[in-house]
Short mmCIF file of C-alpha atoms in Angstrom, two decimals:
data_model
loop_
_atom_site.label_atom_id
_atom_site.label_comp_id
_atom_site.label_asym_id
_atom_site.label_seq_id
_atom_site.Cartn_x
_atom_site.Cartn_y
_atom_site.Cartn_z
CA UNK A 1 13.76 -131.42 214.68
CA UNK A 2 10.33 -132.97 214.76
CA UNK A 3 11.08 -134.92 211.55
CA UNK A 4 14.29 -136.43 212.90
CA UNK A 5 12.68 -137.23 216.23
CA UNK A 6 9.82 -139.02 214.44
CA UNK A 7 12.26 -141.01 212.37
CA UNK A 8 14.22 -141.99 215.50
CA UNK A 9 11.04 -143.11 217.26
CA UNK A 10 10.03 -145.18 214.21
CA UNK A 11 13.45 -146.82 214.00
CA UNK A 12 13.38 -147.63 217.68
CA UNK A 13 10.07 -149.47 217.31
CA UNK A 14 11.38 -151.71 214.46
CA UNK A 15 13.32 -154.97 214.80
CA UNK A 16 17.04 -155.01 214.14
CA UNK A 17 16.82 -156.22 210.50
CA UNK A 18 14.01 -153.80 209.75
CA UNK A 19 15.99 -150.93 211.27
CA UNK A 20 18.90 -151.74 208.96
CA UNK A 21 16.58 -152.03 205.98
CA UNK A 22 14.89 -148.76 206.84
CA UNK A 23 18.24 -147.05 207.32
CA UNK A 24 19.53 -148.40 204.04
CA UNK A 25 16.36 -147.39 202.22
CA UNK A 26 16.46 -143.92 203.74
CA UNK A 27 20.16 -143.59 202.86
CA UNK A 28 19.58 -144.67 199.23
CA UNK A 29 16.54 -142.46 198.87
CA UNK A 30 18.53 -139.43 199.99
CA UNK A 31 21.50 -140.23 197.70
CA UNK A 32 21.68 -137.87 194.71
CA UNK A 33 23.79 -140.07 192.36
CA UNK A 34 23.25 -143.76 191.46
CA UNK A 35 25.25 -146.39 189.59
CA UNK A 36 23.68 -147.24 186.21
CA UNK A 37 22.81 -150.91 185.57
CA UNK A 38 23.75 -152.77 182.37
CA UNK A 39 20.25 -152.74 180.97
CA UNK A 40 19.56 -149.07 181.81
CA UNK A 41 20.72 -147.79 178.40
CA UNK A 42 18.98 -150.54 176.43
CA UNK A 43 15.59 -150.72 178.15
CA UNK A 44 12.48 -150.30 176.04
CA UNK A 45 10.22 -149.06 178.81
CA UNK A 46 7.70 -146.34 178.09
CA UNK A 47 7.64 -142.82 179.52
CA UNK A 48 6.02 -144.01 182.75
CA UNK A 49 9.36 -145.64 183.72
CA UNK A 50 10.92 -142.31 184.65
CA UNK A 51 13.85 -142.73 187.01
CA UNK A 52 13.28 -140.83 190.23
CA UNK A 53 15.86 -139.97 192.86
CA UNK A 54 14.73 -138.57 196.18
CA UNK A 55 12.27 -139.45 198.92
CA UNK A 56 9.73 -142.19 198.21
CA UNK A 57 6.87 -139.72 198.35
CA UNK A 58 7.52 -138.74 194.72
CA UNK A 59 7.44 -142.22 193.17
CA UNK A 60 3.70 -142.76 192.78
CA UNK A 61 0.48 -143.62 194.52
CA UNK A 62 1.97 -146.65 196.27
CA UNK A 63 4.40 -144.57 198.34
CA UNK A 64 2.24 -141.46 198.87
CA UNK A 65 1.10 -140.61 202.42
CA UNK A 66 -2.29 -139.08 203.21
CA UNK A 67 -0.60 -135.92 204.57
CA UNK A 68 1.57 -133.35 202.90
CA UNK A 69 4.36 -133.55 205.51
CA UNK A 70 5.44 -136.66 207.44
CA UNK A 71 5.81 -134.76 210.72
CA UNK A 72 2.30 -133.25 210.73
CA UNK A 73 -0.25 -135.63 212.31
CA UNK A 74 -3.73 -135.86 210.90
CA UNK A 75 -5.86 -133.98 213.43
CA UNK A 76 -8.90 -133.29 211.34
CA UNK A 77 -8.52 -129.56 211.20
CA UNK A 78 -7.58 -129.69 207.52
CA UNK A 79 -11.27 -130.19 206.66
CA UNK A 80 -12.47 -127.23 208.77
CA UNK A 81 -14.03 -124.55 206.57
CA UNK A 82 -12.96 -121.01 207.34
CA UNK A 83 -15.96 -118.65 207.61
CA UNK A 84 -15.09 -115.02 206.86
CA UNK A 85 -16.30 -112.24 209.12
CA UNK A 86 -19.18 -110.10 208.13
CA UNK A 87 -18.20 -107.01 206.30
CA UNK A 88 -18.62 -103.76 208.18
CA UNK A 89 -17.30 -100.29 207.50
CA UNK A 90 -14.24 -99.17 209.32
CA UNK A 91 -15.14 -96.34 211.65
CA UNK A 92 -13.36 -94.31 214.19
CA UNK A 93 -14.75 -96.60 216.90
CA UNK A 94 -13.02 -99.73 215.34
CA UNK A 95 -9.53 -98.41 214.65
CA UNK A 96 -7.01 -97.58 217.35
CA UNK A 97 -5.14 -94.35 217.01
CA UNK A 98 -1.80 -96.12 217.32
CA UNK A 99 -2.56 -98.38 214.27
CA UNK A 100 -4.39 -95.89 212.09
CA UNK A 101 -2.68 -94.74 208.92
CA UNK A 102 -1.42 -91.24 208.72
CA UNK A 103 -3.70 -90.44 205.79
CA UNK A 104 -6.87 -91.71 207.51
CA UNK A 105 -8.75 -89.66 210.00
CA UNK A 106 -10.73 -91.92 212.40
CA UNK A 107 -11.41 -92.48 216.04
CA UNK A 108 -9.85 -95.41 217.91
CA UNK A 109 -11.86 -98.58 218.63
CA UNK A 110 -12.54 -99.17 222.32
CA UNK A 111 -13.28 -102.63 223.80
CA UNK A 112 -14.92 -103.30 227.13
CA UNK A 113 -12.54 -103.85 229.99
CA UNK A 114 -13.82 -106.05 232.73
CA UNK A 115 -11.34 -104.61 235.21
CA UNK A 116 -11.92 -100.92 234.67
CA UNK A 117 -15.11 -101.18 232.70
CA UNK A 118 -17.21 -100.26 235.62
CA UNK A 119 -15.53 -96.91 235.86
CA UNK A 120 -15.88 -96.02 232.19
CA UNK A 121 -19.08 -97.83 231.17
CA UNK A 122 -20.74 -99.83 233.94
CA UNK A 123 -23.69 -100.94 231.85
CA UNK A 124 -21.57 -102.26 229.01
CA UNK A 125 -19.24 -104.11 231.41
CA UNK A 126 -22.14 -105.85 233.15
CA UNK A 127 -23.62 -106.84 229.80
CA UNK A 128 -20.24 -108.23 228.65
CA UNK A 129 -19.81 -110.27 231.86
CA UNK A 130 -23.26 -111.72 231.40
CA UNK A 131 -22.68 -112.97 227.86
CA UNK A 132 -18.97 -114.00 227.91
CA UNK A 133 -18.51 -115.88 231.17
CA UNK A 134 -19.02 -119.68 231.75
CA UNK A 135 -20.53 -121.28 234.77
CA UNK A 136 -18.47 -123.57 237.10
CA UNK A 137 -20.46 -126.61 235.96
CA UNK A 138 -19.64 -125.84 232.36
CA UNK A 139 -15.96 -125.47 233.33
CA UNK A 140 -15.99 -128.80 235.15
CA UNK A 141 -17.81 -130.52 232.31
CA UNK A 142 -15.32 -129.08 229.82
CA UNK A 143 -12.42 -130.40 231.87
CA UNK A 144 -14.00 -133.87 232.12
CA UNK A 145 -14.58 -133.89 228.37
CA UNK A 146 -11.03 -132.76 227.79
CA UNK A 147 -9.72 -135.57 230.02
CA UNK A 148 -11.93 -138.10 228.26
CA UNK A 149 -10.80 -136.89 224.88
CA UNK A 150 -7.19 -137.05 226.01
CA UNK A 151 -7.64 -140.61 227.30
CA UNK A 152 -9.44 -141.60 224.12
CA UNK A 153 -6.78 -140.06 221.94
CA UNK A 154 -3.99 -141.72 223.96
CA UNK A 155 -5.72 -145.10 223.71
CA UNK A 156 -6.30 -144.67 220.01
CA UNK A 157 -2.69 -143.52 219.58
CA UNK A 158 -1.48 -146.61 221.46
CA UNK A 159 -3.68 -148.80 219.27
CA UNK A 160 -2.38 -147.06 216.15
CA UNK A 161 1.20 -147.54 217.32
CA UNK A 162 0.66 -151.24 218.06
CA UNK A 163 -1.06 -151.77 214.73
CA UNK A 164 1.69 -149.81 213.01
CA UNK A 165 4.35 -152.00 214.64
CA UNK A 166 2.43 -155.15 213.68
CA UNK A 167 1.95 -153.83 210.16
CA UNK A 168 5.62 -152.92 209.92
CA UNK A 169 6.63 -156.41 210.98
CA UNK A 170 4.14 -158.02 208.61
CA UNK A 171 5.24 -155.82 205.71
CA UNK A 172 8.90 -156.51 206.50
CA UNK A 173 8.25 -160.25 206.54
CA UNK A 174 6.12 -160.06 203.38
CA UNK A 175 8.77 -157.94 201.65
CA UNK A 176 11.54 -160.34 202.66
CA UNK A 177 9.45 -163.35 201.61
CA UNK A 178 8.59 -161.68 198.30
CA UNK A 179 12.24 -160.85 197.71
CA UNK A 180 13.29 -164.43 198.48
CA UNK A 181 10.54 -165.81 196.23
CA UNK A 182 11.54 -163.42 193.42
CA UNK A 183 15.19 -164.48 193.83
CA UNK A 184 14.10 -168.16 193.73
CA UNK A 185 12.04 -167.53 190.59
CA UNK A 186 14.99 -165.70 189.03
CA UNK A 187 17.22 -168.69 189.83
CA UNK A 188 14.71 -171.05 188.23
CA UNK A 189 14.50 -168.78 185.21
CA UNK A 190 18.30 -168.73 184.94
CA UNK A 191 18.31 -172.54 185.01
CA UNK A 192 15.59 -172.66 182.33
CA UNK A 193 17.37 -170.12 180.12
CA UNK A 194 20.66 -172.00 180.51
CA UNK A 195 18.95 -175.27 179.58
CA UNK A 196 17.23 -173.76 176.54
CA UNK A 197 20.41 -172.00 175.49
CA UNK A 198 22.29 -175.30 175.54
CA UNK A 199 19.44 -177.01 173.69
CA UNK A 200 19.36 -174.27 171.07
CA UNK A 201 23.14 -174.42 170.69
CA UNK A 202 22.94 -178.18 170.13
CA UNK A 203 20.07 -177.69 167.70
CA UNK A 204 22.03 -174.99 165.88
CA UNK A 205 25.00 -177.33 165.49
CA UNK A 206 22.71 -180.07 164.16
CA UNK A 207 21.06 -177.61 161.78
CA UNK A 208 24.42 -176.39 160.49
CA UNK A 209 25.56 -179.98 159.93
CA UNK A 210 22.28 -180.80 158.18
CA UNK A 211 22.62 -177.70 156.00
CA UNK A 212 26.15 -178.78 155.04
CA UNK A 213 24.90 -182.26 154.12
CA UNK A 214 22.03 -180.74 152.15
CA UNK A 215 24.52 -178.50 150.34
CA UNK A 216 26.53 -181.60 149.37
CA UNK A 217 23.32 -183.22 148.17
CA UNK A 218 22.58 -180.11 146.12
CA UNK A 219 26.00 -180.36 144.49
CA UNK A 220 25.36 -184.03 143.74
CA UNK A 221 22.01 -183.19 142.16
CA UNK A 222 23.61 -180.43 140.10
CA UNK A 223 26.35 -182.82 139.01
CA UNK A 224 23.76 -185.46 138.11
CA UNK A 225 21.82 -182.86 136.14
CA UNK A 226 24.96 -181.83 134.28
CA UNK A 227 26.00 -185.44 133.69
CA UNK A 228 22.74 -186.14 131.92
CA UNK A 229 23.61 -183.70 129.14
CA UNK A 230 26.34 -185.83 127.42
CA UNK A 231 24.19 -189.02 127.22
CA UNK A 232 21.29 -186.97 125.88
CA UNK A 233 23.56 -185.34 123.33
CA UNK A 234 24.96 -188.73 122.31
CA UNK A 235 21.48 -190.26 121.94
CA UNK A 236 20.33 -187.33 119.82
CA UNK A 237 23.54 -187.53 117.78
CA UNK A 238 22.91 -191.24 117.19
CA UNK A 239 19.41 -190.47 115.96
CA UNK A 240 20.85 -187.80 113.70
CA UNK A 241 23.47 -190.17 112.27
CA UNK A 242 20.90 -192.88 111.71
CA UNK A 243 18.85 -190.48 109.65
CA UNK A 244 21.62 -190.61 107.02
CA UNK A 245 20.76 -194.24 106.25
CA UNK A 246 19.31 -194.81 102.78
CA UNK A 247 16.81 -197.00 101.12
CA UNK A 248 15.41 -199.97 102.90
CA UNK A 249 17.82 -199.41 105.81
CA UNK A 250 15.67 -196.47 107.00
CA UNK A 251 13.73 -198.84 109.18
CA UNK A 252 12.08 -198.03 112.51
CA UNK A 253 13.93 -200.82 114.23
CA UNK A 254 14.45 -201.68 117.89
CA UNK A 255 17.56 -199.49 118.01
CA UNK A 256 15.62 -196.41 117.06
CA UNK A 257 12.88 -197.26 119.56
CA UNK A 258 15.50 -197.71 122.29
CA UNK A 259 17.12 -194.38 121.37
CA UNK A 260 13.76 -192.59 121.55
CA UNK A 261 13.01 -194.23 124.91
CA UNK A 262 16.47 -193.21 126.14
CA UNK A 263 15.96 -189.59 125.05
CA UNK A 264 12.54 -189.45 126.75
CA UNK A 265 13.96 -191.00 129.92
CA UNK A 266 16.88 -188.56 130.00
CA UNK A 267 14.58 -185.57 129.56
CA UNK A 268 12.17 -186.83 132.22
CA UNK A 269 15.12 -187.40 134.58
CA UNK A 270 16.37 -183.87 133.92
CA UNK A 271 12.94 -182.47 134.74
CA UNK A 272 12.73 -184.47 137.98
CA UNK A 273 16.23 -183.42 139.02
CA UNK A 274 15.45 -179.78 138.20
CA UNK A 275 12.34 -179.88 140.38
CA UNK A 276 14.29 -181.55 143.18
CA UNK A 277 17.05 -178.95 142.85
CA UNK A 278 14.48 -176.16 143.22
CA UNK A 279 13.09 -177.83 146.35
CA UNK A 280 16.58 -178.24 147.81
CA UNK A 281 17.38 -174.59 147.09
CA UNK A 282 14.19 -173.48 148.84
CA UNK A 283 14.88 -175.82 151.76
CA UNK A 284 18.40 -174.40 152.11
CA UNK A 285 16.90 -170.92 152.29
CA UNK A 286 14.46 -172.11 154.97
CA UNK A 287 17.34 -173.74 156.88
CA UNK A 288 19.33 -170.50 156.71
CA UNK A 289 16.29 -168.61 158.02
CA UNK A 290 15.89 -171.11 160.85
CA UNK A 291 19.62 -170.84 161.58
CA UNK A 292 19.35 -167.03 161.73
CA UNK A 293 16.36 -167.36 164.07
CA UNK A 294 18.30 -169.77 166.29
CA UNK A 295 21.31 -167.46 166.40
CA UNK A 296 19.09 -164.51 167.32
CA UNK A 297 17.34 -166.60 169.97
CA UNK A 298 20.66 -167.74 171.42
CA UNK A 299 22.00 -164.18 171.51
CA UNK A 300 18.77 -163.02 173.19
CA UNK A 301 19.03 -165.80 175.73
CA UNK A 302 22.65 -164.85 176.41
CA UNK A 303 21.58 -161.25 177.06
CA UNK A 304 18.61 -162.38 179.18
CA UNK A 305 20.88 -164.76 181.09
CA UNK A 306 23.30 -161.93 181.87
CA UNK A 307 20.48 -159.62 182.99
CA UNK A 308 18.80 -162.28 185.12
CA UNK A 309 22.14 -163.25 186.67
CA UNK A 310 22.76 -159.63 187.70
CA UNK A 311 19.17 -159.35 188.99
CA UNK A 312 19.61 -162.58 190.95
CA UNK A 313 22.74 -161.17 192.63
CA UNK A 314 21.08 -157.87 193.66
CA UNK A 315 20.22 -157.34 197.33
CA UNK A 316 19.24 -154.49 199.61
CA UNK A 317 22.85 -153.34 199.95
CA UNK A 318 23.77 -153.46 196.26
CA UNK A 319 24.92 -150.36 194.46
CA UNK A 320 22.93 -148.97 191.59
CA UNK A 321 19.45 -149.76 192.91
CA UNK A 322 17.03 -146.89 192.53
CA UNK A 323 13.37 -145.99 192.12
CA UNK A 324 11.77 -146.28 188.68
CA UNK A 325 8.33 -144.80 188.68
CA UNK A 326 5.64 -146.80 186.87
CA UNK A 327 7.91 -149.77 186.07
CA UNK A 328 5.29 -152.20 187.39
CA UNK A 329 2.86 -150.93 184.74
CA UNK A 330 5.27 -151.75 181.91
CA UNK A 331 4.06 -155.00 180.29
CA UNK A 332 6.35 -156.07 177.44
CA UNK A 333 5.39 -158.82 175.03
CA UNK A 334 6.62 -162.11 176.42
CA UNK A 335 7.17 -165.00 174.00
CA UNK A 336 7.51 -168.67 174.81
CA UNK A 337 10.85 -170.17 173.65
CA UNK A 338 10.35 -172.20 170.50
CA UNK A 339 12.00 -173.03 167.21
CA UNK A 340 11.12 -174.46 163.82
CA UNK A 341 14.52 -176.06 163.45
CA UNK A 342 13.19 -179.57 164.09
CA UNK A 343 10.72 -179.35 161.22
CA UNK A 344 13.31 -177.81 158.91
CA UNK A 345 15.81 -180.55 159.76
CA UNK A 346 13.13 -183.18 159.17
CA UNK A 347 12.32 -181.65 155.79
CA UNK A 348 16.01 -181.48 154.96
CA UNK A 349 16.54 -185.14 155.88
CA UNK A 350 13.53 -186.12 153.79
CA UNK A 351 14.83 -184.08 150.87
CA UNK A 352 18.27 -185.67 151.15
CA UNK A 353 16.68 -189.11 151.20
CA UNK A 354 14.51 -188.23 148.22
CA UNK A 355 17.52 -186.81 146.39
CA UNK A 356 19.59 -189.92 146.99
CA UNK A 357 16.69 -192.15 145.92
CA UNK A 358 16.04 -190.06 142.81
CA UNK A 359 19.72 -189.95 141.86
CA UNK A 360 19.99 -193.71 142.25
CA UNK A 361 16.76 -194.21 140.30
CA UNK A 362 17.94 -191.85 137.56
CA UNK A 363 21.32 -193.57 137.44
CA UNK A 364 19.64 -196.97 137.23
CA UNK A 365 17.19 -195.88 134.54
CA UNK A 366 19.91 -194.13 132.52
CA UNK A 367 22.14 -197.16 132.78
CA UNK A 368 19.28 -199.50 131.83
CA UNK A 369 18.32 -197.38 128.83
CA UNK A 370 21.97 -197.02 127.86
CA UNK A 371 22.53 -200.76 128.14
CA UNK A 372 19.31 -201.57 126.26
CA UNK A 373 20.30 -199.21 123.47
CA UNK A 374 23.81 -200.67 123.30
CA UNK A 375 22.36 -204.17 123.21
CA UNK A 376 19.97 -203.09 120.48
CA UNK A 377 22.89 -201.63 118.54
CA UNK A 378 24.85 -204.86 118.96
CA UNK A 379 21.88 -206.99 117.95
CA UNK A 380 21.19 -204.76 114.99
CA UNK A 381 24.84 -204.91 113.97
CA UNK A 382 24.74 -208.69 114.17
CA UNK A 383 21.59 -208.78 112.06
CA UNK A 384 23.11 -206.45 109.49
CA UNK A 385 26.32 -208.49 109.41
CA UNK A 386 24.30 -211.63 108.81
CA UNK A 387 22.25 -209.88 106.13
CA UNK A 388 25.42 -208.51 104.60
CA UNK A 389 26.94 -212.00 104.48
CA UNK A 390 23.82 -213.41 102.91
CA UNK A 391 23.72 -210.53 100.47
CA UNK A 392 27.30 -211.16 99.48
CA UNK A 393 26.53 -214.86 99.01
CA UNK A 394 23.54 -214.08 96.85
CA UNK A 395 25.60 -211.60 94.88
CA UNK A 396 28.27 -214.19 94.32
CA UNK A 397 25.67 -216.69 93.17
CA UNK A 398 24.09 -214.05 90.94
CA UNK A 399 27.46 -213.37 89.38
CA UNK A 400 27.94 -217.06 88.72
CA UNK A 401 24.46 -217.35 87.27
CA UNK A 402 25.05 -214.38 85.00
CA UNK A 403 28.22 -215.97 83.79
CA UNK A 404 26.38 -219.26 83.11
CA UNK A 405 23.51 -217.47 81.34
CA UNK A 406 25.95 -215.60 79.17
CA UNK A 407 27.61 -218.86 78.19
CA UNK A 408 24.19 -220.37 77.52
CA UNK A 409 23.27 -217.43 75.29
CA UNK A 410 26.44 -217.93 73.32
CA UNK A 411 25.62 -221.61 72.90
CA UNK A 412 22.09 -220.76 71.72
CA UNK A 413 23.43 -218.29 69.24
CA UNK A 414 25.93 -220.86 67.99
CA UNK A 415 23.16 -223.43 67.72
CA UNK A 416 21.07 -221.02 65.68
CA UNK A 417 24.03 -220.29 63.46
CA UNK A 418 24.68 -224.02 63.12
CA UNK A 419 21.17 -224.50 61.69
CA UNK A 420 21.82 -222.17 58.76
CA UNK A 421 23.88 -224.61 56.63
CA UNK A 422 21.45 -227.56 56.98
CA UNK A 423 18.68 -225.13 56.10
CA UNK A 424 20.59 -224.05 53.08
CA UNK A 425 21.24 -227.68 52.04
CA UNK A 426 17.61 -228.63 52.42
CA UNK A 427 16.31 -225.62 50.55
CA UNK A 428 18.94 -225.99 47.85
CA UNK A 429 17.82 -229.60 47.36
CA UNK A 430 14.25 -228.56 47.10
CA UNK A 431 15.09 -225.79 44.70
CA UNK A 432 17.21 -228.17 42.61
CA UNK A 433 14.49 -230.82 42.50
CA UNK A 434 12.05 -228.19 41.45
CA UNK A 435 13.79 -228.23 38.05
CA UNK A 436 13.00 -231.88 37.41
CA UNK A 437 11.41 -232.41 34.03
CA UNK A 438 8.02 -233.83 33.13
CA UNK A 439 6.55 -236.54 35.13
CA UNK A 440 9.48 -236.55 37.52
CA UNK A 441 7.98 -233.48 39.21
CA UNK A 442 6.14 -235.70 41.67
CA UNK A 443 5.66 -235.38 45.41
CA UNK A 444 7.71 -238.33 46.30
CA UNK A 445 9.06 -239.38 49.61
CA UNK A 446 12.29 -237.48 49.11
CA UNK A 447 10.36 -234.27 48.43
CA UNK A 448 8.22 -234.85 51.45
CA UNK A 449 11.23 -235.52 53.58
CA UNK A 450 13.01 -232.40 52.38
CA UNK A 451 9.95 -230.32 53.09
CA UNK A 452 9.71 -231.94 56.51
CA UNK A 453 13.39 -231.28 57.10
CA UNK A 454 13.04 -227.60 56.20
CA UNK A 455 10.03 -227.26 58.48
CA UNK A 456 11.84 -229.06 61.25
CA UNK A 457 14.88 -226.82 60.92
CA UNK A 458 12.67 -223.74 60.87
CA UNK A 459 10.85 -224.91 64.00
CA UNK A 460 14.15 -225.61 65.70
CA UNK A 461 15.50 -222.18 64.81
CA UNK A 462 12.31 -220.55 66.05
CA UNK A 463 12.50 -222.50 69.26
CA UNK A 464 16.15 -221.59 69.67
CA UNK A 465 15.33 -217.92 69.07
CA UNK A 466 12.66 -218.03 71.79
CA UNK A 467 15.08 -219.64 74.16
CA UNK A 468 17.64 -217.04 73.22
CA UNK A 469 15.18 -214.26 73.99
CA UNK A 470 14.32 -215.86 77.31
CA UNK A 471 17.96 -216.25 78.13
CA UNK A 472 18.70 -212.64 77.25
CA UNK A 473 15.70 -211.47 79.30
CA UNK A 474 16.87 -213.57 82.20
CA UNK A 475 20.34 -212.16 81.75
CA UNK A 476 18.94 -208.65 82.06
CA UNK A 477 16.94 -209.67 85.15
CA UNK A 478 20.08 -211.12 86.68
CA UNK A 479 21.91 -207.91 85.94
CA UNK A 480 19.16 -205.93 87.65
CA UNK A 481 19.26 -208.32 90.59
CA UNK A 482 22.97 -207.90 90.75
CA UNK A 483 22.57 -204.14 90.77
CA UNK A 484 19.97 -204.38 93.53
CA UNK A 485 22.16 -206.72 95.54
CA UNK A 486 25.13 -204.42 95.16
CA UNK A 487 23.00 -201.39 96.13
CA UNK A 488 21.57 -203.20 99.14
CA UNK A 489 24.98 -204.42 100.08
CA UNK A 490 26.32 -200.86 99.95
CA UNK A 491 23.39 -199.61 102.03
CA UNK A 492 23.94 -202.32 104.60
CA UNK A 493 27.62 -201.58 104.71
CA UNK A 494 26.86 -197.87 105.22
CA UNK A 495 24.23 -198.60 107.88
CA UNK A 496 26.58 -200.99 109.58
CA UNK A 497 29.28 -198.32 109.55
CA UNK A 498 26.85 -195.77 111.00
CA UNK A 499 25.64 -198.08 113.77
CA UNK A 500 28.88 -199.82 114.61
CA UNK A 501 31.44 -197.12 113.98
CA UNK A 502 29.75 -193.75 114.38
CA UNK A 503 27.03 -194.48 116.96
CA UNK A 504 28.75 -197.19 118.92
CA UNK A 505 32.02 -195.29 118.65
CA UNK A 506 30.39 -192.32 120.40
CA UNK A 507 28.76 -194.52 122.99
CA UNK A 508 31.91 -196.53 123.68
CA UNK A 509 34.00 -193.38 124.10
CA UNK A 510 31.66 -191.96 126.77
CA UNK A 511 32.16 -193.60 130.22
CA UNK A 512 28.55 -193.46 131.32
CA UNK A 513 29.13 -196.16 133.94
CA UNK A 514 31.56 -193.88 135.78
CA UNK A 515 29.57 -190.69 135.28
CA UNK A 516 26.33 -191.73 136.91
CA UNK A 517 27.95 -193.24 140.02
CA UNK A 518 27.73 -190.73 142.90
#
């Protein structure tokens, strides 16, 4: 009854709002069952967050009172040390017969009686009255001290009650102010979380769009890398075909230089595109990691927003509120909201720009090398056509000259044969005149003329034979020239077929102008 009366007196001294708060607190503290909150099953608090149901005295040092029971006032007697009595043997004089055990034989204890003590033991009664009685002054002084102590205690009690009422009002106001400030901070936090959630959602959408664009760029780079294989194969095939040229046509001409430059350019472009493709692949992985981080952050903010919204709606009359011992000591790791999505999107944009620039540069360089090689092929074909025409003209002239030399040889041979009869006539005359008799065997003018004629014919025949030999040698030289011209003409025809039909046929059949346009 003392406990309930104390509680009633305390409630009566509180203001109306405080009485309701105290009643509600007392009602919730005495309730055995509580409604679980959404985060109760998912909290990561340590063992000092033990849920406690019951009076506030069990929650921790903050709610403990300096006394074991709320209805027992602190009077100071708890610190009084109990001094035990001196030990003395139990004798028959100390034990009454009515309280002595049946198995113990002893005499009863007798105490002095001030009323009848004079009859039994007058000396002992006088001695007891001398040592146990107070004087009237001592009695009066004791009463005055008792009154003073009572007044002092009443004044101190009144002071304690007034201070308690003031403290209760101050604590109620501080508690209400703290609760309002906490609710305001929760509202601000809800606004911040909502803002950051919307920002992260927008950033996630931008990152997803950027990842899609980067994926398209990756496909373009892969297509460009694949499209470089046919031109490289064609350039290498052209070099292989041109190796089948023969003779003087195996020349390191401008076409071969252009083909080698084209092959080097295609291989360098493939290497650049491969490196760019590796960078894009790594950037896509980083973008996916950033996207996963954003999604986790958004989901965490959704959960935090739900928890903070419920906390913001809680009040002193809400269901499910309870004591959680040691929750104020739980200090989880708090992180500042942040994301690397901006940097990843910037890197992705830069990579897309680099990829587009590189693809355009590769397309331009491939087209330039392709065009230069085609122009070199056309120029070389024109040169070989011109050389072929000149070769054919020289061959025709050589044929005509061979025909003329052959006719000239026949004329020389006929001329030599025509000198045989005059030689015979002249020698016959000389031989006939050698049979002249006597003095007629003189060296006359006729003899001299015949000898001169024979010598002249012999010189003419010798000269004709030398001319015939020269003509025959020239005829052989013309035949060799003809053979060389025919061989060169065949080589030029073959080289022209290789360049114009095989190589240019491959290059004309491949639509490189449509392949490298992205």
